[in-house]
Tab-separated table of C-alpha atoms in Angstrom:
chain	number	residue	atom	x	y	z
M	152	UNK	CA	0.000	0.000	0.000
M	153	UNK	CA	1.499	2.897	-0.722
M	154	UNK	CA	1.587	5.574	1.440
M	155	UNK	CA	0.074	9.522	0.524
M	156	UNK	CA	2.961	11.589	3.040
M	157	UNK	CA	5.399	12.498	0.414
M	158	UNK	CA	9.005	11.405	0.533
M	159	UNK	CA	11.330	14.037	2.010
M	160	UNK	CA	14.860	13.848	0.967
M	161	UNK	CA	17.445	15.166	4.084
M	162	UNK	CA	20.646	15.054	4.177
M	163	UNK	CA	22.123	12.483	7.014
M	164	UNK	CA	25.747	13.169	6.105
M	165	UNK	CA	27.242	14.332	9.719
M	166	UNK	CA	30.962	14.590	8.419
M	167	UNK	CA	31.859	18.480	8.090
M	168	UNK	CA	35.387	20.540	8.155
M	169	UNK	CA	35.071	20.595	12.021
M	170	UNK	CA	34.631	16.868	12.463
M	171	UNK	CA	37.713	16.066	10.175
M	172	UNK	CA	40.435	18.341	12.056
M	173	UNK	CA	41.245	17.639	15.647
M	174	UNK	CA	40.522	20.496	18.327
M	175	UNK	CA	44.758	21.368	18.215
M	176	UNK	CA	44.448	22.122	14.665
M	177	UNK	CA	41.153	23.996	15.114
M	178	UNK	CA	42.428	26.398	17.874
M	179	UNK	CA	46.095	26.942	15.726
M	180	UNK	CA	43.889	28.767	13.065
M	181	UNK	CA	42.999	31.588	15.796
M	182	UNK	CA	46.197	31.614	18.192
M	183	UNK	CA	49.138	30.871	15.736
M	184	UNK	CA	51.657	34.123	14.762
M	185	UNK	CA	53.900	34.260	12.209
M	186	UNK	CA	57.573	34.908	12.878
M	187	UNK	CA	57.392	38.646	11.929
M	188	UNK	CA	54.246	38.861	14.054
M	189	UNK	CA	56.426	37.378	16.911
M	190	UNK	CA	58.657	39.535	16.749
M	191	UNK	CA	56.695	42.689	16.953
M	192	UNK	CA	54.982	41.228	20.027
M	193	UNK	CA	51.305	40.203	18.836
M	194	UNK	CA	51.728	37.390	20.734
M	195	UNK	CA	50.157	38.320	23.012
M	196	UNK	CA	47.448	39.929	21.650
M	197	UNK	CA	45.973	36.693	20.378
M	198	UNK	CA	43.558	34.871	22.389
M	199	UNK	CA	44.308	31.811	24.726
M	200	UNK	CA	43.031	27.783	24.049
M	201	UNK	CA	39.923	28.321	25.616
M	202	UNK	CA	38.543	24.701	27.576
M	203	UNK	CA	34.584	24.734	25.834
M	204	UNK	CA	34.228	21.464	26.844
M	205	UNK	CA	35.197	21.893	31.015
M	206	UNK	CA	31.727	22.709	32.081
M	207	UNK	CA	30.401	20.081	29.646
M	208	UNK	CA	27.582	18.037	31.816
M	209	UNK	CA	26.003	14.684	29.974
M	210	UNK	CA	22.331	14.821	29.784
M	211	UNK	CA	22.437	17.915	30.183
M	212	UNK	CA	20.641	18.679	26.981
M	213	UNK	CA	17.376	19.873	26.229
M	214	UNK	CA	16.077	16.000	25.569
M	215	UNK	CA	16.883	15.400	29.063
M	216	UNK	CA	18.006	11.763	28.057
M	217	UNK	CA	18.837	9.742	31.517
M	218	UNK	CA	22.369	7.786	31.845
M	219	UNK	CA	22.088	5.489	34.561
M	220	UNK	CA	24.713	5.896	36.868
M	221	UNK	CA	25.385	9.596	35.570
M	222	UNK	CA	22.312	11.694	36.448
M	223	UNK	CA	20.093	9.245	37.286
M	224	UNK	CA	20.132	6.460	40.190
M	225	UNK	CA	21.013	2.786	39.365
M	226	UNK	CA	18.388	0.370	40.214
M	227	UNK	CA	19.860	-2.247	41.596
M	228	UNK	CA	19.958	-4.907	44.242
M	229	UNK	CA	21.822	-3.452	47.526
M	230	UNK	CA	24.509	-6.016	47.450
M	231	UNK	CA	25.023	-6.524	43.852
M	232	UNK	CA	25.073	-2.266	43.489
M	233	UNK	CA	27.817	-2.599	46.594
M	234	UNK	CA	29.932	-5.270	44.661
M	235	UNK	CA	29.827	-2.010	41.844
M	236	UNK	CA	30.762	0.113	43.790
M	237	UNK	CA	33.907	-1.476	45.867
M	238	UNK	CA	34.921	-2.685	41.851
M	239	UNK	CA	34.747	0.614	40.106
M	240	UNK	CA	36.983	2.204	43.432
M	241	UNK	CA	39.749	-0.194	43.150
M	242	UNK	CA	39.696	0.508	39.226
M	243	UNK	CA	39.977	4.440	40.018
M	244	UNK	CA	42.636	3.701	42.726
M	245	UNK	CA	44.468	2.140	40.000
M	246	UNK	CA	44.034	4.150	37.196
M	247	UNK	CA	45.227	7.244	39.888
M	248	UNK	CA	48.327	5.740	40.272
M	249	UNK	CA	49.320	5.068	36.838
M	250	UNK	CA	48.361	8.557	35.858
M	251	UNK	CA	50.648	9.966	38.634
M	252	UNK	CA	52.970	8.073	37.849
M	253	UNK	CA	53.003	8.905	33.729
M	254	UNK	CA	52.830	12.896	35.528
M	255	UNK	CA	55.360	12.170	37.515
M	256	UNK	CA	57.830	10.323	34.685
M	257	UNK	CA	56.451	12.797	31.712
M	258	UNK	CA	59.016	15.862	30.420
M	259	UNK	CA	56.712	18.353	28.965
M	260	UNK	CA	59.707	20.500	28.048
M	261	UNK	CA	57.993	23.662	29.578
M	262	UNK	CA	60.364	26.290	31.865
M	263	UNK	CA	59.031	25.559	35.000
M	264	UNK	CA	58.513	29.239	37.200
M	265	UNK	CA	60.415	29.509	40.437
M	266	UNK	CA	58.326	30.782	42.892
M	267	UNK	CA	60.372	31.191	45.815
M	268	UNK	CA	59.471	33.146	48.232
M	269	UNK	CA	62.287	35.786	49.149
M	270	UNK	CA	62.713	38.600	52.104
M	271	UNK	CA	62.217	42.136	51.028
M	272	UNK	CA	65.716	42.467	51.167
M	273	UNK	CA	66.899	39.749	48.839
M	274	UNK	CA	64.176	41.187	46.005
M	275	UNK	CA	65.500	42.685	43.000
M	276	UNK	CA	64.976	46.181	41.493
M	277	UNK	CA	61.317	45.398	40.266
M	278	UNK	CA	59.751	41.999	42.494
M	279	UNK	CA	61.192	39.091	42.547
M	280	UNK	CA	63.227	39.828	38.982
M	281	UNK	CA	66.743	38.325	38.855
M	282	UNK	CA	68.339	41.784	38.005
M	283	UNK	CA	69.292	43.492	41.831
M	284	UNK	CA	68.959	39.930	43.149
M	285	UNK	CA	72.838	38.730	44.717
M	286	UNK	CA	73.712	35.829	42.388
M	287	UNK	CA	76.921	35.074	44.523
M	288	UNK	CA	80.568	34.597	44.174
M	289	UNK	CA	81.531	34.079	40.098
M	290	UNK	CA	82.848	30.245	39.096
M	291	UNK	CA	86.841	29.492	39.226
M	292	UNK	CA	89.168	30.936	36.746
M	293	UNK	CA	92.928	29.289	36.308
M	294	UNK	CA	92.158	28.384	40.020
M	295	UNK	CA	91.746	31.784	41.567
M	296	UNK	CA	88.682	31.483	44.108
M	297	UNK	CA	86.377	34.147	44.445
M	298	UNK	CA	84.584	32.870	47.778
M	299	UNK	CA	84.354	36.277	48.993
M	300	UNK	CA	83.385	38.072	46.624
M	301	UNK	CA	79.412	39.463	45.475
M	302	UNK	CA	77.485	39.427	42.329
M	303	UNK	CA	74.808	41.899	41.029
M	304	UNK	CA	73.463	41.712	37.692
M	305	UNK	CA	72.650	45.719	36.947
M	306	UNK	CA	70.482	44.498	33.737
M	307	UNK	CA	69.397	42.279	31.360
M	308	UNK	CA	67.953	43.507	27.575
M	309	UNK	CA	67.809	42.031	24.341
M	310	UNK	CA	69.847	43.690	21.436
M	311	UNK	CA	69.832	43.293	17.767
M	312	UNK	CA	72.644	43.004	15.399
M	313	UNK	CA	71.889	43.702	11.344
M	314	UNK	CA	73.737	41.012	9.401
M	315	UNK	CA	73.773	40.619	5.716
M	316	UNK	CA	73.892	36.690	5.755
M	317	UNK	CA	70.997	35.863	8.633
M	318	UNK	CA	69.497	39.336	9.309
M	319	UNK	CA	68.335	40.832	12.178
M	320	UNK	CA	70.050	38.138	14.979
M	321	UNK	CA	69.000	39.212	18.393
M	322	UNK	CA	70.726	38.724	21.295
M	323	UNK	CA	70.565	38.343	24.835
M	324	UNK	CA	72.666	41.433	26.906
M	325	UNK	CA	73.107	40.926	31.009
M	326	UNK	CA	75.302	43.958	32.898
M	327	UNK	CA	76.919	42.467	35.656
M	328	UNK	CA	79.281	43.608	39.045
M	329	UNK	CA	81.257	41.636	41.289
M	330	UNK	CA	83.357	42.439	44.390
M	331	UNK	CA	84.730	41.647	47.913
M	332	UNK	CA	83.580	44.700	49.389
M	333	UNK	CA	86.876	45.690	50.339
M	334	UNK	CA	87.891	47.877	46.896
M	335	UNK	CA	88.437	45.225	44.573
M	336	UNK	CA	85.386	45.534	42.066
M	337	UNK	CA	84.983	44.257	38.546
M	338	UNK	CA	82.017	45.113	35.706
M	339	UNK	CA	81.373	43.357	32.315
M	340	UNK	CA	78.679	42.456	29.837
M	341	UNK	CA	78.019	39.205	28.671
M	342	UNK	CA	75.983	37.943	25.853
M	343	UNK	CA	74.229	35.178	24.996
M	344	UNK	CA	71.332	33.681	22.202
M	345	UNK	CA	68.047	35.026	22.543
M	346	UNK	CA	65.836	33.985	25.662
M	347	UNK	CA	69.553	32.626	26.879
M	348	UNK	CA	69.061	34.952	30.141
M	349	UNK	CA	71.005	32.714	32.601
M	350	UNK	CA	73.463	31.873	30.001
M	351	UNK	CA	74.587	35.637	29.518
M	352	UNK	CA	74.626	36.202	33.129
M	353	UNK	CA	77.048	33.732	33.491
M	354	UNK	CA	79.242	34.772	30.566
M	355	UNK	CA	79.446	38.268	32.220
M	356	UNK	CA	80.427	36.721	36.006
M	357	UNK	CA	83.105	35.359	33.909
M	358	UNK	CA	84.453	38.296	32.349
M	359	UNK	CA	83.728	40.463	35.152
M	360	UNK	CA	85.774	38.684	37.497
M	361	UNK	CA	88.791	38.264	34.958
M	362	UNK	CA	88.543	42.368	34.633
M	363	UNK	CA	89.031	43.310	38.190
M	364	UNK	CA	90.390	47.283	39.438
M	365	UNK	CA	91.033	48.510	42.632
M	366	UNK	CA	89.597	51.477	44.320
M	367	UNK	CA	91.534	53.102	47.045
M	368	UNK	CA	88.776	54.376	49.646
M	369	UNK	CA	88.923	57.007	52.302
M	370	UNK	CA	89.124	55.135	55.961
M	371	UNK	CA	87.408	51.969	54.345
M	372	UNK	CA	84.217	53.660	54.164
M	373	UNK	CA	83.613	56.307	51.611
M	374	UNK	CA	85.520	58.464	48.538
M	375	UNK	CA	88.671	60.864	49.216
M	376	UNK	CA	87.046	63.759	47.307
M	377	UNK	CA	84.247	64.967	45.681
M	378	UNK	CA	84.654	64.035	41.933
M	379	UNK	CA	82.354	65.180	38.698
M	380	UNK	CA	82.451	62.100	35.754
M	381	UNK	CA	80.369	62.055	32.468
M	382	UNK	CA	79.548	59.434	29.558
M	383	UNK	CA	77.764	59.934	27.276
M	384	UNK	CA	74.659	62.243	27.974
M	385	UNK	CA	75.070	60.524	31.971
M	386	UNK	CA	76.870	63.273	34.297
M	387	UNK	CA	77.822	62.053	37.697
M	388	UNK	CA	78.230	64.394	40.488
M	389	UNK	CA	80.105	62.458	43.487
M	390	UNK	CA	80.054	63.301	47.220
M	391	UNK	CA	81.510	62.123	50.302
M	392	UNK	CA	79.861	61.775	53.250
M	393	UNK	CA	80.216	61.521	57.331
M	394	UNK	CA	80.109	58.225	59.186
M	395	UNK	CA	76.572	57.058	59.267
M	396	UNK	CA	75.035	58.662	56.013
M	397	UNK	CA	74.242	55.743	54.398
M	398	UNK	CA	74.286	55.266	50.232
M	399	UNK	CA	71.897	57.817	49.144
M	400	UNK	CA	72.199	57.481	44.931
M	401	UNK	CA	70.472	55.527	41.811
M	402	UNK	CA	69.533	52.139	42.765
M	403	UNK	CA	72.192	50.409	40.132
M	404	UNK	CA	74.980	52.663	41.839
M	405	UNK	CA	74.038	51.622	45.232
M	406	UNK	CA	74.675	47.900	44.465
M	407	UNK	CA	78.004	48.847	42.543
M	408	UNK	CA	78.512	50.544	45.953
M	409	UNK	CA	78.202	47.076	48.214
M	410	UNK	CA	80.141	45.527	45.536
M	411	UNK	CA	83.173	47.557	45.859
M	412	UNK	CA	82.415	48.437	50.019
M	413	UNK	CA	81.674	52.205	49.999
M	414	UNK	CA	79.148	52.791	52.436
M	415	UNK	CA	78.770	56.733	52.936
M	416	UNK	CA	78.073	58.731	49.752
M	417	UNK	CA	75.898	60.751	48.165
M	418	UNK	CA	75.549	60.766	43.904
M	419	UNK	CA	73.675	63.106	41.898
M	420	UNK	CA	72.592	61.479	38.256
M	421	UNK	CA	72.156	64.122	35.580
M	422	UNK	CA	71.048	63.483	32.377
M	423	UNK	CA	70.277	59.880	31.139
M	424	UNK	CA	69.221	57.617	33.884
M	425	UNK	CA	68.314	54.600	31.968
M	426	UNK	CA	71.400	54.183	30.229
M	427	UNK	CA	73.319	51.618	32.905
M	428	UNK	CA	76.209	50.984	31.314
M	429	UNK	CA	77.291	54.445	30.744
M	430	UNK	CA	76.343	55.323	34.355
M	431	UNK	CA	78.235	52.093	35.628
M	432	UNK	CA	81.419	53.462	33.537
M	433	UNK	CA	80.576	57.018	34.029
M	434	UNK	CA	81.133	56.214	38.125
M	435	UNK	CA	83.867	53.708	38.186
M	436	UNK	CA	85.817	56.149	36.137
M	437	UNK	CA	85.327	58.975	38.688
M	438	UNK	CA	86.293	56.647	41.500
M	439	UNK	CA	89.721	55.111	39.277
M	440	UNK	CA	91.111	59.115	38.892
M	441	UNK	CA	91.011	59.752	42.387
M	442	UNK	CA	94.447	60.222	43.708
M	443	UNK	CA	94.831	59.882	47.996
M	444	UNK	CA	95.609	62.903	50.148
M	445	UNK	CA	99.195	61.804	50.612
M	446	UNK	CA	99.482	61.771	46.523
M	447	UNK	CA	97.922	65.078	46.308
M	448	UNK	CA	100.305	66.757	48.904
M	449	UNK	CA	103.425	64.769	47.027
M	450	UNK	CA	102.650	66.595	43.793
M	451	UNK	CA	101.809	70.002	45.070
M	452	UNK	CA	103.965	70.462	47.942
M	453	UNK	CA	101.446	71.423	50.016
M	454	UNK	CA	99.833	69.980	53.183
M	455	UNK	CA	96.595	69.285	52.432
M	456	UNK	CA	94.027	70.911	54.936
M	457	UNK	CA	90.407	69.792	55.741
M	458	UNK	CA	87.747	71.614	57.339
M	459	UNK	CA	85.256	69.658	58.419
M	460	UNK	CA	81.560	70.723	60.163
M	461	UNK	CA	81.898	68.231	62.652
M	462	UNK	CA	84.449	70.370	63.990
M	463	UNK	CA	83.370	73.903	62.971
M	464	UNK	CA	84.726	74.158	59.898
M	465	UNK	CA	88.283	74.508	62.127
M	466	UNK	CA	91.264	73.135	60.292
M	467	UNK	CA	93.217	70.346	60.075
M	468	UNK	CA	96.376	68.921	58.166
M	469	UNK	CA	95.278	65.434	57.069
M	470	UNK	CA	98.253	65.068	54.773
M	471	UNK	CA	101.834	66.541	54.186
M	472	UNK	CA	104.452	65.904	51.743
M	473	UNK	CA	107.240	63.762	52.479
M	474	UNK	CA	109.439	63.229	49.527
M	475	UNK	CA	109.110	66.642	48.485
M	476	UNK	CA	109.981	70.167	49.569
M	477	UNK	CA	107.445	71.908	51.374
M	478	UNK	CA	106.823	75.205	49.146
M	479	UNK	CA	107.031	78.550	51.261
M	480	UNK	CA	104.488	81.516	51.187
M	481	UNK	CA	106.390	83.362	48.704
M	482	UNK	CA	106.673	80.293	46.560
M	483	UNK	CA	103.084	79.769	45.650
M	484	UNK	CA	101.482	80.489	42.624
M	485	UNK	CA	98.093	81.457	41.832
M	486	UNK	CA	97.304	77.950	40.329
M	487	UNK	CA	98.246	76.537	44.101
M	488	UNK	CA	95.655	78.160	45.983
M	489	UNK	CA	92.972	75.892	45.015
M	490	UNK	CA	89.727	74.747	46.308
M	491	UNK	CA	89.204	70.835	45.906
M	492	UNK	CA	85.778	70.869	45.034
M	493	UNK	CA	86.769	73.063	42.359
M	494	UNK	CA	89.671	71.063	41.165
M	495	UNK	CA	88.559	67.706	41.164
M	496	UNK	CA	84.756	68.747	39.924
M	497	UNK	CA	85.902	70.805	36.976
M	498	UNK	CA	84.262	73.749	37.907
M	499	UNK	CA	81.236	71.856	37.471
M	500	UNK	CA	78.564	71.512	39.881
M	501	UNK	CA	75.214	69.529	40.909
M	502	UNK	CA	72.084	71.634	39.682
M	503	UNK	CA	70.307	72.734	43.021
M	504	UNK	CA	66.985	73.592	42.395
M	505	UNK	CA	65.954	76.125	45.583
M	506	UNK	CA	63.505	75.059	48.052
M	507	UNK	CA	59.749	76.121	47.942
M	508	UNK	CA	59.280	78.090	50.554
M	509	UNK	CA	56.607	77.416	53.150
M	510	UNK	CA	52.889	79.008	53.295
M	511	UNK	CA	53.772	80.951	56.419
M	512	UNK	CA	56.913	82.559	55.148
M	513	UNK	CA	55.343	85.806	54.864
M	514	UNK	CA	52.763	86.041	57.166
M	515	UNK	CA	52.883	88.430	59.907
M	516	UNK	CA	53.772	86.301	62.786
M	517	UNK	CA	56.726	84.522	61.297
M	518	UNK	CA	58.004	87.897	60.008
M	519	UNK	CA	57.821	89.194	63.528
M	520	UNK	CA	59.573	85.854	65.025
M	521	UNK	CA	62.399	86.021	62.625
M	522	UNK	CA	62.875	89.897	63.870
M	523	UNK	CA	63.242	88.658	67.338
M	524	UNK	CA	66.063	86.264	66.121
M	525	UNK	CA	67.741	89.097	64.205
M	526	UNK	CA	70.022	90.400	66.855
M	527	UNK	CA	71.574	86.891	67.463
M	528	UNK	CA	72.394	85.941	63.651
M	529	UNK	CA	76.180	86.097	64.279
M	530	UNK	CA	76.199	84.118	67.872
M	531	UNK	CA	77.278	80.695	65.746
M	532	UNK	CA	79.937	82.470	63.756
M	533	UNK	CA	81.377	84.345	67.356
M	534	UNK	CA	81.282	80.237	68.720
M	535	UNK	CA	83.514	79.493	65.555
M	536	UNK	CA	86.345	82.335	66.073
M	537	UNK	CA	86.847	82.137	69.825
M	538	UNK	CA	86.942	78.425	69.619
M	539	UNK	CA	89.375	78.737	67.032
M	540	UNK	CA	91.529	80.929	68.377
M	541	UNK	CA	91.660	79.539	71.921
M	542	UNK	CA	89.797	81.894	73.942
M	543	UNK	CA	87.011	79.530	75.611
M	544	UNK	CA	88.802	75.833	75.494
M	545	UNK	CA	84.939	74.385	75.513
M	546	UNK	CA	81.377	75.956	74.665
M	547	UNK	CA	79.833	75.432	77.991
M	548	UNK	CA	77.742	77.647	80.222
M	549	UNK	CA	80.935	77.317	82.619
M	550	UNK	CA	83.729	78.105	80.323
M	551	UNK	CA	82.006	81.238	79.410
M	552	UNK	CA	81.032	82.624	82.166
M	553	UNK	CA	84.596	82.131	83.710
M	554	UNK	CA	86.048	83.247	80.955
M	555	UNK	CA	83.577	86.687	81.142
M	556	UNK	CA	84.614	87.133	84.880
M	557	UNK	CA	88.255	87.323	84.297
M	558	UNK	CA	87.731	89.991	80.933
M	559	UNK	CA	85.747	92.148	83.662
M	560	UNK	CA	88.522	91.885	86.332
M	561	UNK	CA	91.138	92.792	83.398
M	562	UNK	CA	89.131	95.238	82.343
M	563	UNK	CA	88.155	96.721	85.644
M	564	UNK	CA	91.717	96.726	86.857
M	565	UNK	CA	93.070	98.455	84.119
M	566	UNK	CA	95.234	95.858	82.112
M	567	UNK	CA	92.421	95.574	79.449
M	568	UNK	CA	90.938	98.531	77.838
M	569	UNK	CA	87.104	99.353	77.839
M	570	UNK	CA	85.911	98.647	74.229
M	571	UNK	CA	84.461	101.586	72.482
M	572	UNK	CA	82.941	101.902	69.353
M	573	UNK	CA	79.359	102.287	67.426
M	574	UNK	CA	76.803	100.443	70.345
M	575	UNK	CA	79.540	100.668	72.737
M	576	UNK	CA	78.310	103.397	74.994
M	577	UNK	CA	80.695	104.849	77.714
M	578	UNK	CA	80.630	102.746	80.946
M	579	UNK	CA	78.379	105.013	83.668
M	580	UNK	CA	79.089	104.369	87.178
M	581	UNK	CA	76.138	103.286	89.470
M	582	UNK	CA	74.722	106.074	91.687
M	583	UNK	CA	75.463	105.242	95.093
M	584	UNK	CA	72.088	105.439	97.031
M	585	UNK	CA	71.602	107.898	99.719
């Protein structure tokens, strides 16, 4: 009998482009980059393998088809659905294990990220980078041992070369410093193939510690003088400092600083900033032209004087010649009487930009306060001279007032005259009372 629905032709053919590439293949048309686009860092503007199938629940569709054992309950005996049970356990227990263990003996080939946690003081420049970190003593070379000596790596880029056989070859670029602490410092760069980070910084320890200087340095703490350097566009403006200060300068020179065991200075970086290796040459050159106070007083002839605030600004011979003559007053030239800060800065010194001054500075009050303190402006300069020239052996309430006694009974006596002159009245005598 033949039937009146009419025959409708569909097409049961369930093979398509997505069925006959595998999901890897799929996902490489939308995250692959070419080499040029690698290069030029779209990367990382592509979007990740995205898991579409991780939330994927069976019967979960709108048929709401029921898998026994899945989202619906088994209907079994109690004992023969226990048997199950205990049976599909033991086969998960042992499927576990082999899949650790296929982890465990699998080399995916991936970097794996150290994430060690380190002390605030162990961090680098920027987190837990590698550049600022201390990387330790440098290997053995022709069996000197460096056991005591430090290693910072300053910086780590990548640099290009333009060759007419391969290209553009980059390369891997790490700045590194080593030293003891005690003046014997050493800086290098080493190079390695691209994404070769660890291999560069180890091809710099090398070189750094085969390129070693020493840097004389005033009572093991801190520079001799005050030196201006420059490289490049970098301009260095060097400063030593009392006991104490610290190492107040750009964050590269302050490890070149531990490296080579100066502890109290103060640098001012003018200029380029960002440029590292000219800064790291810029300094150690600064710190190899230095010449001691002894050398200083050899050439010139001179003793070399320093006047220091810790003691007033009074001064003192540090250093005086010994090989040479001493020159006499009539002797000296023009070029001799120098000032050290001009001679070893070049004339050259640190912009100061001058201090805003506060909200109050001109208000009435403050105006009226500073009056009041007029009259005593010269009181420090007064400590200075009569310290200096011996008059009061200490600045106590004591010393002064013993030493004001005896200029009245001098003066009172006769053997010192009365001091006259503009505000120096004549002395009155007191009215005797009736």
């Amino acid at each position: 009998m033949a039937s009146l629905i009419p025959f409708l032709q569909s097409r049961a053919n369930s093979v398509n482009f997505f069925m006959r590439r595998s999901g890897p293949e799929l996902w490489k048309t939308l995250t692959s980059v070419s080499k040029s686009g690698q290069k030029k860092g779209r990367r990382n503007t592509r979007q990740p393998v995205r898991p579409l199938n991780r939330f994927y629940r069976i019967g979960s569709g709108p048929l709401k088809v029921e898998f026994a054992g899945l989202n619906s309950p088994i209907k079994l005996k109690e004992d023969r659905l226990a048997e199950i049970v205990e049976q599909t356990e033991d086969e998960v227990r042992e499927s576990m294990g082999g899949i650790k263990k296929i982890l465990e003996e699998k080399d995916t080939g991936k970097k794996k990220r150290n994430r060690e946690k380190l002390h605030p003081m162990e961090r680098g420049f920027s987190g837990t980078q590698l550049v600022g970190q201390k990387l330790g003593p440098p290997p053995q070379v022709d069996g000197v041992d460096y056991s005591d000596f430090e290693t910072y790596c300053l910086e780590v880029k990548r640099t290009s070369n333009m060759t007419n056989v391969f290209g553009r070859v980059h390369t891997m670029s790490a700045l590194v410093v080593t030293g003891n602490g005690k003046g014997l410092a050493g800086y290098a760069v080493g190079k390695a193939p691209i994404h070769r980070t660890t291999t560069a910084i180890i091809h710099g320890m090398n070189m750094a510690s085969r390129k070693l200087f020493f840097v004389e340095l005033h009572e093991g703490r801190t520079i001799y003088q005050d030196f201006y350097a420059e490289c490049r566009n970098t301009r260095v403006f060097a400063q030593r400092r009392p006991p104490g200060y610290g190492l107040t300068c750009h964050p590269r020179l302050i490890k070149i600083c531990e490296a080579i065991g100066i502890k109290d200075i103060y640098v001012k970086v003018e200029g380029s900033t960002k440029n590292y290796l000219a800064l790291t040459h810029a300094f150690v050159t600064g710190l190899l032209n230095q010449e001691t106070h002894q050398q200083l007083a050899e050439r010139k002839g001179l003793h070399v004087v320093e006047m220091s605030p810790s003691r007033h600004f009074l001064p003192q011979i540090v250093a005086s010649p010994i090989s040479t003559d001493l020159k006499t007053e009539e002797a000296l030239e023009a070029l001799d009487r120098l000032n050290l800060d001009d001679f070893y800065g070049e004339g050259r010194y640190p912009l100061r930009k001058p201090k805003t001054l506060p909200f109050f500075s001109n208000l009435e009050g403050h105006l009226e306060a500073r009056w009041r303190k007029h009259p005593f402006r010269n009181h420090e300069s007064a400590m200075i001279r009569m310290l200096a020239d011996g008059i009061v052996p200490r600045w106590t309430r004591d010393a002064r007032s013993n030493w004001a006694n005896e200029r009245h009974e001098r003066i009172t006596s006769g053997v010192e005259p009365m001091p006259k002159g503009i505000g120096l009245s004549m002395v009155a005598p007191k009215k005797e009372e009736e």
